[in-house]
Coordinates of C-alpha atoms in Angstrom, one line a residue:
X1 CA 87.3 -28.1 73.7
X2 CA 86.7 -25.4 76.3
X3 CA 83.4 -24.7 77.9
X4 CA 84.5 -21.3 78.9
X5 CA 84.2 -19.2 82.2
X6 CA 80.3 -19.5 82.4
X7 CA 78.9 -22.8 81.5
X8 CA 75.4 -21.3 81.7
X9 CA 75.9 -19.0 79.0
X10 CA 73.8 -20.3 75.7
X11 CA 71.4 -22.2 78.1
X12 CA 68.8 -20.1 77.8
X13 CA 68.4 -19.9 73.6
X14 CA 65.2 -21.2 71.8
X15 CA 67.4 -23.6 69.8
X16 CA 67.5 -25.7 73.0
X17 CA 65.8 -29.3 72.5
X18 CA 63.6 -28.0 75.4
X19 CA 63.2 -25.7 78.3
X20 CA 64.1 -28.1 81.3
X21 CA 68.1 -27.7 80.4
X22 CA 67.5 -24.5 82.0
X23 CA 67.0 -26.0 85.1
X24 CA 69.7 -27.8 85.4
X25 CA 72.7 -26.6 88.1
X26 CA 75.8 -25.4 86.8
X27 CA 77.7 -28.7 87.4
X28 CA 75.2 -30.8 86.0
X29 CA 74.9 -28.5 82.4
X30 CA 78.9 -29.4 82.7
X31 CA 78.3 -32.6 82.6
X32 CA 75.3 -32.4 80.5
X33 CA 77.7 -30.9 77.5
X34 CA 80.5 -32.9 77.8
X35 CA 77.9 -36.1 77.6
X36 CA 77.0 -34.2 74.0
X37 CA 80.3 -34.1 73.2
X38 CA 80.6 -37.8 73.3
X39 CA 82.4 -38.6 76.3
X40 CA 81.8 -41.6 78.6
X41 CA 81.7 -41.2 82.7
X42 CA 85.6 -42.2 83.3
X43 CA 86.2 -39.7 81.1
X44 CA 84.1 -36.5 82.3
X45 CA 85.2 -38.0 86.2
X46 CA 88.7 -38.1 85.0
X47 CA 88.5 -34.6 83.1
X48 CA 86.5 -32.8 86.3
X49 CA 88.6 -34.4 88.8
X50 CA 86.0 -36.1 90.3
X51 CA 84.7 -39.9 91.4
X52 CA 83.2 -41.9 88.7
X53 CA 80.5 -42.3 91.5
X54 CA 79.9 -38.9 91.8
X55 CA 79.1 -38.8 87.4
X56 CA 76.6 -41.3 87.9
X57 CA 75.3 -39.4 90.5
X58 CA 75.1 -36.7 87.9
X59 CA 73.5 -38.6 85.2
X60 CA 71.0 -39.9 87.5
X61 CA 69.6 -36.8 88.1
X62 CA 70.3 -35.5 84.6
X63 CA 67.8 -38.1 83.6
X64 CA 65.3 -37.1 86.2
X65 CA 65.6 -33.6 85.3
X66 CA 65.2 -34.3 81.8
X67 CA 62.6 -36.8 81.8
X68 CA 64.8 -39.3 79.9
X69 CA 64.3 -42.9 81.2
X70 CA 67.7 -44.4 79.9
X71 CA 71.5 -43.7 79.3
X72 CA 70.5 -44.1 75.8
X73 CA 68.2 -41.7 76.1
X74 CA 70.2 -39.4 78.0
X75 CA 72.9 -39.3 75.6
X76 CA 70.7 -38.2 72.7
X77 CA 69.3 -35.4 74.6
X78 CA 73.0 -34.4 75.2
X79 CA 74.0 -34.7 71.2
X80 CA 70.9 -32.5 70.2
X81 CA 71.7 -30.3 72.6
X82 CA 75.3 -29.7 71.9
X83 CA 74.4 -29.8 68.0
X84 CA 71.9 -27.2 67.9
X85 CA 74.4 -24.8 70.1
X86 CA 77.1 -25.5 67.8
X87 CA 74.8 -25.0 64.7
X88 CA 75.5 -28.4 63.2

């Protein structure tokens, strides 16, 4: 599934689980989505060309951003997030 040409395009909607996904960079809303979508770190670091090291990097921040204190925690964010964009 394609994120399109601007991945901070729907960012910005009230259907958002909360305001601080509008703070997050380009790269890490990437990231952010794709984690929604289901997929694990080898797989958005093999997907975006990039170091599995560099994902965790991602998520760690993600998390700080967010105010989630696990992975766990983290992920669901991501699902509600994708969910409410998609209208599920």
């Amino acid at each position: 599934e394609s994120l399109g040409r601007n991945p901070s395009a729907g960012r910005n909607t009230p259907s958002a689980p909360h305001s601080k996904v509008q703070a997050l960079s380009d790269r890490e809303f990437e990231i952010f989505q794709l984690i929604g979508q289901g997929l694990g770190t080898r797989e958005i670091a093999g997907r975006l060309n990039v170091s599995i090291k560099t994902i965790e990097a991602h998520r760690a921040h993600l998390k700080s951003k967010l105010g989630t204190k696990d992975a766990p925690g983290l992920v669901r964010e991501a699902i509600r997030w994708v969910e409410s964009q998609s209208g599920m």
